[in-house]
PDB file of C-alpha atoms in Angstrom:
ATOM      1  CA  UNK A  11      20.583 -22.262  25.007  1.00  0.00           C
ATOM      2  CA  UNK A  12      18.315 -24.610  22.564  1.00  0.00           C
ATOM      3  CA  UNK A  13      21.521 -25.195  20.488  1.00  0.00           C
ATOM      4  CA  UNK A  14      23.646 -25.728  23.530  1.00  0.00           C
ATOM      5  CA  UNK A  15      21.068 -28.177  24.888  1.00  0.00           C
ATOM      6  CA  UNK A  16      21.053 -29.833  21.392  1.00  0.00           C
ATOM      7  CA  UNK A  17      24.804 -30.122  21.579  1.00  0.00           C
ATOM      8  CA  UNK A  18      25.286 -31.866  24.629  1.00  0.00           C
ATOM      9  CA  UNK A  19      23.864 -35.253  24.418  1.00  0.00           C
ATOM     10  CA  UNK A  20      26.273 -35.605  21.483  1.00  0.00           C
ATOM     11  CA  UNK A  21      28.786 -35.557  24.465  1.00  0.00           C
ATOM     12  CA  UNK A  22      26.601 -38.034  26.349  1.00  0.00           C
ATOM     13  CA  UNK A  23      24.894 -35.282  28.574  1.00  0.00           C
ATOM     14  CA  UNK A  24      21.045 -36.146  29.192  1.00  0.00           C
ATOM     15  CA  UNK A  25      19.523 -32.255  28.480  1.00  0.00           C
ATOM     16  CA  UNK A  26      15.379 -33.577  28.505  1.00  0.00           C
ATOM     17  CA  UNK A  27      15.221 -31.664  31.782  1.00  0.00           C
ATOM     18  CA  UNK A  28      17.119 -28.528  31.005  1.00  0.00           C
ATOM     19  CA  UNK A  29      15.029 -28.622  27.453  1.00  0.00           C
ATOM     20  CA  UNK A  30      11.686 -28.852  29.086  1.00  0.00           C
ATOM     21  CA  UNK A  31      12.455 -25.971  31.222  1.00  0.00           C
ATOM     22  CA  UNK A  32      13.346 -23.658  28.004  1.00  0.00           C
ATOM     23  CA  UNK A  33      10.951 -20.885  27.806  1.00  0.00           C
ATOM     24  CA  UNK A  34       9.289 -21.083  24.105  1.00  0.00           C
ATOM     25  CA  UNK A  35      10.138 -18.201  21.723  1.00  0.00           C
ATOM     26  CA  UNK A  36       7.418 -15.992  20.495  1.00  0.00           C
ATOM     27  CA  UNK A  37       7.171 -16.296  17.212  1.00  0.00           C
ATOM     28  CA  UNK A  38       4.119 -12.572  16.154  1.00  0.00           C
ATOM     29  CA  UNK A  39       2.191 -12.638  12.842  1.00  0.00           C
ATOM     30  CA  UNK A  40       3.060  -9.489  10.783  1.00  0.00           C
ATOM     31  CA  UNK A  41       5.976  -8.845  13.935  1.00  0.00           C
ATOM     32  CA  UNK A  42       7.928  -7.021  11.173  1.00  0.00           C
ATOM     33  CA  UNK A  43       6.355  -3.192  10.397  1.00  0.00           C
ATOM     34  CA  UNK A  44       5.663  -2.518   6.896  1.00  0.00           C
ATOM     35  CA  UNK A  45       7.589  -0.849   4.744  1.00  0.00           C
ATOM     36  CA  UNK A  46       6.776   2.305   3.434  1.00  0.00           C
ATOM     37  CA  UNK A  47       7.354   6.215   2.201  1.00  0.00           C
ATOM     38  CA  UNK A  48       7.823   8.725   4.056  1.00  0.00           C
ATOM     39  CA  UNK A  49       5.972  12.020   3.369  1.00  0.00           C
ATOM     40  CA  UNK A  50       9.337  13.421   1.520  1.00  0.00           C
ATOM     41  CA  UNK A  51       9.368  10.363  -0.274  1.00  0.00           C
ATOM     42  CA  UNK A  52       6.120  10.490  -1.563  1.00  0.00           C
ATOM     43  CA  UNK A  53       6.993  13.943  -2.885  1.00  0.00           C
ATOM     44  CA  UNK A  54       9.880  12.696  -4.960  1.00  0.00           C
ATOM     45  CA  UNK A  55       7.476   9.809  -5.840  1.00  0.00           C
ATOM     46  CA  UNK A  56       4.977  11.981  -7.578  1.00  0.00           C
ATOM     47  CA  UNK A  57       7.168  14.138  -9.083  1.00  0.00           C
ATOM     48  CA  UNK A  58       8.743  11.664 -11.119  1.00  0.00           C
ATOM     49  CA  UNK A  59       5.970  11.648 -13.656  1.00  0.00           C
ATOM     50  CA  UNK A  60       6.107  13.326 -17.042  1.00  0.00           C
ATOM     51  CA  UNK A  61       2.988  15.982 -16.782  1.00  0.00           C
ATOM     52  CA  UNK A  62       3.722  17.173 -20.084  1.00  0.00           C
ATOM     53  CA  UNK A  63       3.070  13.241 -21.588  1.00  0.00           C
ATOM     54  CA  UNK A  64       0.605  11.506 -21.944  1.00  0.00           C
ATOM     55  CA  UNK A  65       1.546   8.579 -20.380  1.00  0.00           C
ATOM     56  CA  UNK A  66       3.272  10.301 -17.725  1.00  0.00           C
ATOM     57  CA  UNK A  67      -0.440  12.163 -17.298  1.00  0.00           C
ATOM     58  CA  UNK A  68      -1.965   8.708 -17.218  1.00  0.00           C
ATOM     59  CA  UNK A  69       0.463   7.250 -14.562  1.00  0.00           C
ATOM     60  CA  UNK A  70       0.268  10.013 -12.771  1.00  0.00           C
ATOM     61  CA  UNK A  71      -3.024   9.648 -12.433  1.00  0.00           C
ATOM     62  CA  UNK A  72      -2.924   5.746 -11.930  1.00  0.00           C
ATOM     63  CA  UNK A  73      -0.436   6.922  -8.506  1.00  0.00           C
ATOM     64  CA  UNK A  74      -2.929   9.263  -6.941  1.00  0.00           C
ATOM     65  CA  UNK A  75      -5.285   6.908  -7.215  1.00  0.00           C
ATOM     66  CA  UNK A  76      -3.266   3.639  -5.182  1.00  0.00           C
ATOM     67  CA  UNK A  77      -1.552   6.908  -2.921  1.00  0.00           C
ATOM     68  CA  UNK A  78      -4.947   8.504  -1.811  1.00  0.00           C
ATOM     69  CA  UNK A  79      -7.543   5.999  -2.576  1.00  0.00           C
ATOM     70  CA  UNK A  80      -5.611   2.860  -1.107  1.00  0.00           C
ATOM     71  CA  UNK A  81      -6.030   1.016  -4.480  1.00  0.00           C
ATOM     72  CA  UNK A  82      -5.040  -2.333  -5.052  1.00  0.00           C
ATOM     73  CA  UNK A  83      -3.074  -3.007  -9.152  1.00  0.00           C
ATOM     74  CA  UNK A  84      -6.159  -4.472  -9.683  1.00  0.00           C
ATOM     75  CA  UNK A  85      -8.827  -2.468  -8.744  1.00  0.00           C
ATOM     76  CA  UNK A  86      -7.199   0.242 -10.640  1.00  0.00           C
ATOM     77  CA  UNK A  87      -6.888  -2.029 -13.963  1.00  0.00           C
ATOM     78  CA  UNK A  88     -11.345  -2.498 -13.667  1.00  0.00           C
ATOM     79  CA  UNK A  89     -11.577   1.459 -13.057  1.00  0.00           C
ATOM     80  CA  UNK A  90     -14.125   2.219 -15.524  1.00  0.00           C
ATOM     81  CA  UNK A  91     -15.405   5.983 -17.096  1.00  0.00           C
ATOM     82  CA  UNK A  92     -18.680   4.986 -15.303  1.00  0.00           C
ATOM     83  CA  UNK A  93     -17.007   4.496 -11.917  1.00  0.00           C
ATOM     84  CA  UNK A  94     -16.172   8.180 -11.196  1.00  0.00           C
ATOM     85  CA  UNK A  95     -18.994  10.462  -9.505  1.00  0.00           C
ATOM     86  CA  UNK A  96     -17.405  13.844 -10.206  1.00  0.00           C
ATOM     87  CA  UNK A  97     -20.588  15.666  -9.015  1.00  0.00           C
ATOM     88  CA  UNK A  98     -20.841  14.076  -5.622  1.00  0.00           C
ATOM     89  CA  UNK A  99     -17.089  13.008  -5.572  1.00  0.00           C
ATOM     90  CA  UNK A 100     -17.238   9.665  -5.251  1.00  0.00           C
ATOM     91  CA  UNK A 101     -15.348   6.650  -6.833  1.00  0.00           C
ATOM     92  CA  UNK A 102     -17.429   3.243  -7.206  1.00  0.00           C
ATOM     93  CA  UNK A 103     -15.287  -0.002  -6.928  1.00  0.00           C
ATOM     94  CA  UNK A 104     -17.256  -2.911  -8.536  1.00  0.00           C
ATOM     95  CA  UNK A 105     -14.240  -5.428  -8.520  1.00  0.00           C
ATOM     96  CA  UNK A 106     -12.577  -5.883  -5.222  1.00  0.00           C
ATOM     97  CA  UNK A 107     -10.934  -8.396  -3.736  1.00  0.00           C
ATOM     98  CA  UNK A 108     -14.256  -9.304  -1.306  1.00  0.00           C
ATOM     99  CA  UNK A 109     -16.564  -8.997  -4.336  1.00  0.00           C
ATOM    100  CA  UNK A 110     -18.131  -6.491  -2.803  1.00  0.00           C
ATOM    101  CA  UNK A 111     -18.878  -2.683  -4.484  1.00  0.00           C
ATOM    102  CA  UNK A 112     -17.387   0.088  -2.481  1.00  0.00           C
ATOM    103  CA  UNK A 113     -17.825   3.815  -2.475  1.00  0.00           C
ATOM    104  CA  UNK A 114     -14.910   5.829  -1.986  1.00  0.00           C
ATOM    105  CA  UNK A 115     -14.739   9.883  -0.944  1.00  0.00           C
ATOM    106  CA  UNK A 116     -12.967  10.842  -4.470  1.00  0.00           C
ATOM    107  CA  UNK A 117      -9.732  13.871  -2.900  1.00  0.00           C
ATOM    108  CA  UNK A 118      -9.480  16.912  -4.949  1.00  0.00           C
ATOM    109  CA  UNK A 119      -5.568  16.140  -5.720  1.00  0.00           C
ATOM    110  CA  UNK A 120      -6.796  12.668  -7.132  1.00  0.00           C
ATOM    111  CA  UNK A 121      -9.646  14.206  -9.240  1.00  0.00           C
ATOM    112  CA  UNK A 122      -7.394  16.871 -10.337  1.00  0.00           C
ATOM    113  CA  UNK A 123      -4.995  13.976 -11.633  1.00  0.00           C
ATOM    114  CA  UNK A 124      -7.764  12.294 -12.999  1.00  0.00           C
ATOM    115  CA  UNK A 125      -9.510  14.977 -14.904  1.00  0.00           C
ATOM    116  CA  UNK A 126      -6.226  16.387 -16.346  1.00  0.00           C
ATOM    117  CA  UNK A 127      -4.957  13.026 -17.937  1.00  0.00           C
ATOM    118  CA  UNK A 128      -9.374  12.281 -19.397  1.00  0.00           C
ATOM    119  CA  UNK A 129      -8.487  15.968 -20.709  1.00  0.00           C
ATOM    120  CA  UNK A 130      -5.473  16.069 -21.866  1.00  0.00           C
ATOM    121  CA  UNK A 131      -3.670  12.341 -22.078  1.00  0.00           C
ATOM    122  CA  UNK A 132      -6.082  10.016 -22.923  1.00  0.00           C
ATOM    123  CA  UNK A 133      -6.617   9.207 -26.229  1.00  0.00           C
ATOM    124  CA  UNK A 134      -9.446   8.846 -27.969  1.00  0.00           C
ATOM    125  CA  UNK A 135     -11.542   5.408 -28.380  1.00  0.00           C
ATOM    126  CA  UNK A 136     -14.995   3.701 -27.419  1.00  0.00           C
ATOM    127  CA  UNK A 137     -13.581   2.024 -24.247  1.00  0.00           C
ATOM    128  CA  UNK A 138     -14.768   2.764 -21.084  1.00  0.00           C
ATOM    129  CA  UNK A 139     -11.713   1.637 -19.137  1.00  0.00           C
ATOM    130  CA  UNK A 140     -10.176   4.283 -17.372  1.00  0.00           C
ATOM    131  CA  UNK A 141      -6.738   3.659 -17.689  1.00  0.00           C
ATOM    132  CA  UNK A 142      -6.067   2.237 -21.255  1.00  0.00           C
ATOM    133  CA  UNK A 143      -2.687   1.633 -23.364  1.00  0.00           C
ATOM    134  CA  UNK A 144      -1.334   4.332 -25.338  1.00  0.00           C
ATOM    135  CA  UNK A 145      -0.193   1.937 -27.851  1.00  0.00           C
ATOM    136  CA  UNK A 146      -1.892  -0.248 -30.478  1.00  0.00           C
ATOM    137  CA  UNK A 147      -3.650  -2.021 -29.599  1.00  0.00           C
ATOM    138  CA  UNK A 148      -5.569   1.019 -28.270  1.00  0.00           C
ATOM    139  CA  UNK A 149      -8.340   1.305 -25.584  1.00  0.00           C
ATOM    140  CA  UNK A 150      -7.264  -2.056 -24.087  1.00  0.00           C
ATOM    141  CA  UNK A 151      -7.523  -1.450 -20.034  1.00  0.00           C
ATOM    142  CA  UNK A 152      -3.903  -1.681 -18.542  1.00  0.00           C
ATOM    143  CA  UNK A 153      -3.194  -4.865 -16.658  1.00  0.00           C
ATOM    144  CA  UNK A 154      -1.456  -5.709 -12.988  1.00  0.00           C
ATOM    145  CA  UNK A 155       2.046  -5.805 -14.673  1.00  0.00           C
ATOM    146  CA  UNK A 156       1.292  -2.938 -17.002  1.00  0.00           C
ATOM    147  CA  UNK A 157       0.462  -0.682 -13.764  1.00  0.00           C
ATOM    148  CA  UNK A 158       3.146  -2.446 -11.421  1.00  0.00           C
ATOM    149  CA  UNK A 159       6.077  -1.669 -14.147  1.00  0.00           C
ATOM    150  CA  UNK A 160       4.840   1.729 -14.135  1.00  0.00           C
ATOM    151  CA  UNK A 161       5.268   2.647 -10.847  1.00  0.00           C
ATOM    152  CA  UNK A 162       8.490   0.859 -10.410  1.00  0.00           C
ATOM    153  CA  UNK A 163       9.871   3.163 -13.464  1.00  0.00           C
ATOM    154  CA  UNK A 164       8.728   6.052 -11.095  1.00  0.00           C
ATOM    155  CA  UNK A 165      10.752   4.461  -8.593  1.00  0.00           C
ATOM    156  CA  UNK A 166      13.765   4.505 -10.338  1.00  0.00           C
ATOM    157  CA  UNK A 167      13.528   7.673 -11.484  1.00  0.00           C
ATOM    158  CA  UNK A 168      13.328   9.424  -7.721  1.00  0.00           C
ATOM    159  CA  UNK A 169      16.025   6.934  -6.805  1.00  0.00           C
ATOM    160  CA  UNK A 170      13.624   4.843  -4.945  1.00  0.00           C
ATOM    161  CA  UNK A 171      14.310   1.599  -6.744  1.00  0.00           C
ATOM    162  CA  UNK A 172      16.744   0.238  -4.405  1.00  0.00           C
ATOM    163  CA  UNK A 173      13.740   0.518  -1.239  1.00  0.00           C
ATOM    164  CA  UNK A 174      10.618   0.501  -2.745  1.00  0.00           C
ATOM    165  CA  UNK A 175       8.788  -1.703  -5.809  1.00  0.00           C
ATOM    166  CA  UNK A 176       5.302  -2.845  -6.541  1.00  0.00           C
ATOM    167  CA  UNK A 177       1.950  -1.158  -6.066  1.00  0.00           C
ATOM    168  CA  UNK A 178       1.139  -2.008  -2.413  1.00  0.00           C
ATOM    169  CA  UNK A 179       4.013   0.033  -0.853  1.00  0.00           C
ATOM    170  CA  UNK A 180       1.965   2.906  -2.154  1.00  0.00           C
ATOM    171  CA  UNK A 181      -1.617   1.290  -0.726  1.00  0.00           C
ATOM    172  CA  UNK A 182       0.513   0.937   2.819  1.00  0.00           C
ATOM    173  CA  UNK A 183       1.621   4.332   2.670  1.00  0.00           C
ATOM    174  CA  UNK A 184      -1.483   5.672   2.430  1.00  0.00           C
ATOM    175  CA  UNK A 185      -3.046   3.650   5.744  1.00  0.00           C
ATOM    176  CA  UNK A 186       0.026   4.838   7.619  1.00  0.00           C
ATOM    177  CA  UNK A 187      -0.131   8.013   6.925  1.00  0.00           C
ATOM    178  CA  UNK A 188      -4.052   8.124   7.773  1.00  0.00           C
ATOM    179  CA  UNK A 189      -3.291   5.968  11.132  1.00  0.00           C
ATOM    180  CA  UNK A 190      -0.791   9.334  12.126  1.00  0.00           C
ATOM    181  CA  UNK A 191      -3.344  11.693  11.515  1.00  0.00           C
ATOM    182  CA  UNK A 192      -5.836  10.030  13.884  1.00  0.00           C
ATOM    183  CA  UNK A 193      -7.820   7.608  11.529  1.00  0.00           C
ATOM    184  CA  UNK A 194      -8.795   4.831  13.780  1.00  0.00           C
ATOM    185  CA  UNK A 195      -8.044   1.319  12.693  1.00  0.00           C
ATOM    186  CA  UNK A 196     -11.233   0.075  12.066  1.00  0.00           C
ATOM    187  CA  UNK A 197     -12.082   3.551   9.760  1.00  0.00           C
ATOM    188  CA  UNK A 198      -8.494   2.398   8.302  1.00  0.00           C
ATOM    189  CA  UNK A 199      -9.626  -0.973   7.572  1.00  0.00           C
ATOM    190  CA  UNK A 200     -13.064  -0.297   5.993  1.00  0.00           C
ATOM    191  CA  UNK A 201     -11.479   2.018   3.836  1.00  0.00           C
ATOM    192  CA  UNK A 202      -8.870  -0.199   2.704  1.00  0.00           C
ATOM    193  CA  UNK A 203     -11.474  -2.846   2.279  1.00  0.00           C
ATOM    194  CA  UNK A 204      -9.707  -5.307   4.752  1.00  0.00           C
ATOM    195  CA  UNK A 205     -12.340  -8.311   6.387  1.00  0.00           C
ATOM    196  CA  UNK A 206     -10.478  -8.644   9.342  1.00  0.00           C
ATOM    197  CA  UNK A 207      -9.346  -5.188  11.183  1.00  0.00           C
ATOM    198  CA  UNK A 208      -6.691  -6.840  12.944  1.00  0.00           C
ATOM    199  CA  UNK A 209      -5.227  -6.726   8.969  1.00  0.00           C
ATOM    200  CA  UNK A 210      -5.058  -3.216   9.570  1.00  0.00           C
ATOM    201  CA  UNK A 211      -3.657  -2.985  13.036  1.00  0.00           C
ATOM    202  CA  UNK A 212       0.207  -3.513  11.527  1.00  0.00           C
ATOM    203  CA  UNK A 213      -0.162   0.238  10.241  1.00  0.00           C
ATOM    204  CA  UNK A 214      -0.098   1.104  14.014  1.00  0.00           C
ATOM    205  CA  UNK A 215       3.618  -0.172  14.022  1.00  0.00           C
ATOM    206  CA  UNK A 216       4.690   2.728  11.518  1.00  0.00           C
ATOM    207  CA  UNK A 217       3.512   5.340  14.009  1.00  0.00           C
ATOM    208  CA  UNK A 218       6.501   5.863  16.362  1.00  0.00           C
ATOM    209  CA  UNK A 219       5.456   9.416  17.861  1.00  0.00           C
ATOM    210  CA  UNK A 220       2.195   7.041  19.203  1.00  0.00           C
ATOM    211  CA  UNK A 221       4.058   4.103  20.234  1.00  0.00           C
ATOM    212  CA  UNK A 222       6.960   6.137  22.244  1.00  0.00           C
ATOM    213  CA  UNK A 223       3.767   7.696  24.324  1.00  0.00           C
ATOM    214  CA  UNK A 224       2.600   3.851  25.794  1.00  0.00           C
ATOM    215  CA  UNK A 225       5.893   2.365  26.455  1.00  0.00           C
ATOM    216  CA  UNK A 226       6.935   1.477  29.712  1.00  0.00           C
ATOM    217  CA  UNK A 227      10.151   2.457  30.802  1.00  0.00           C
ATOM    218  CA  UNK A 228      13.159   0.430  31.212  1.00  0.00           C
ATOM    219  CA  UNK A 229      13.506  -1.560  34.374  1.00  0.00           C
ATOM    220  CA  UNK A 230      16.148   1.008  36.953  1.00  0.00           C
ATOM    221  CA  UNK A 231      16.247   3.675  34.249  1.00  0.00           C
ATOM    222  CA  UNK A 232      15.554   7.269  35.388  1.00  0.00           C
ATOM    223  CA  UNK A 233      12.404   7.801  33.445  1.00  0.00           C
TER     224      UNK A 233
END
């Protein structure tokens, strides 16, 4: 109708009125839901990694920790030796995106990942990064691109390439799939480390099973 109304005076038609009376067009922040995997998916995902490699033990590692920790790139790239409390099972996050430190519950799968690539993929040096090249020059801490390349190499080796790239889908995944077992969004938020839980409240879009039990139904429909 906006076009239509557009068109008209071009014919000599005066369309102020019928313009004015043109409801507006709601236009929703973050109206799209995010993408992300599906619990199949994620299996492919982390299978796609070389456990008998090194570098397949260290990227590995590197996906548990943006799958089950909600990671961003870089927050893995200033993961230090120092930051993992394997007695007490915490992670400690000193660089974050709010500058603030964070302790995170540290799962058994991503300390399992973890303490198989320190034991057996690592290699040796004096740095305390956690996740370090594997080429000279050794011990230097992975960066953003390093990690991002990574996972989108896992990607195309599950055959996920063509839907899914970058670290975040994997940070996204990991909200949504808290938000469907009952996480509330403000728990979802802090643990993401999100300012603002109305950030967080997109994850709510993913869950369908929730959404289908609040809609209203259709105006003359039987149910």
């Amino acid at each position: 109708m906006r076009s239509y109304s557009r068109f008209r005076p071009l014919l000599g038609d005066d369309t102020r009125l019928l313009s004015a009376s043109l409801p507006a067009i709601a236009n929703w922040p973050r109206r799209h839901p995010p993408k992300v995997l599906t619990d199949s998916q994620i299996e492919h995902f982390l299978h796609a990694f070389d456990l008998t490699d090194p570098v397949g033990l260290r990227d590995h590692a590197i996906a548990r920790c943006l799958l089950d920790l909600g990671l961003r790139g870089d927050e893995a790239t200033h993961l230090t030796l120092d930051a993992v409390d394997w007695r007490n099972g915490i992670v400690t996050l000193h660089r974050t995106k709010s500058q603030r430190m964070q302790h995170l519950p540290l799962p058994v799968q991503t300390g399992e990942a973890l303490a198989r690539y320190l034991r057996d993929g690592r290699p040796q040096t004096d740095s305390r990064a956690l996740f370090i090249r594997h080429r000279a020059p050794f011990g230097v801490p992975l960066g953003v691109a390093a990690i991002r390349n990574a996972m989108n190499r896992a990607f195309a080796r599950c055959a996920l390439a063509d839907r899914f790239c970058n670290t975040h889908v994997l940070r996204r995944s990991m909200a949504t799939r808290l938000q469907k077992t009952g996480v509330s969004i403000k728990e979802i938020a802090d643990l993401l480390r999100h300012r603002d839980v109305n950030t967080a409240r997109v994850y709510a879009r993913v869950d369908l099973e929730r959404l289908r039990t609040v809609a209203l139904p259709w105006p003359g429909s039987a149910s």
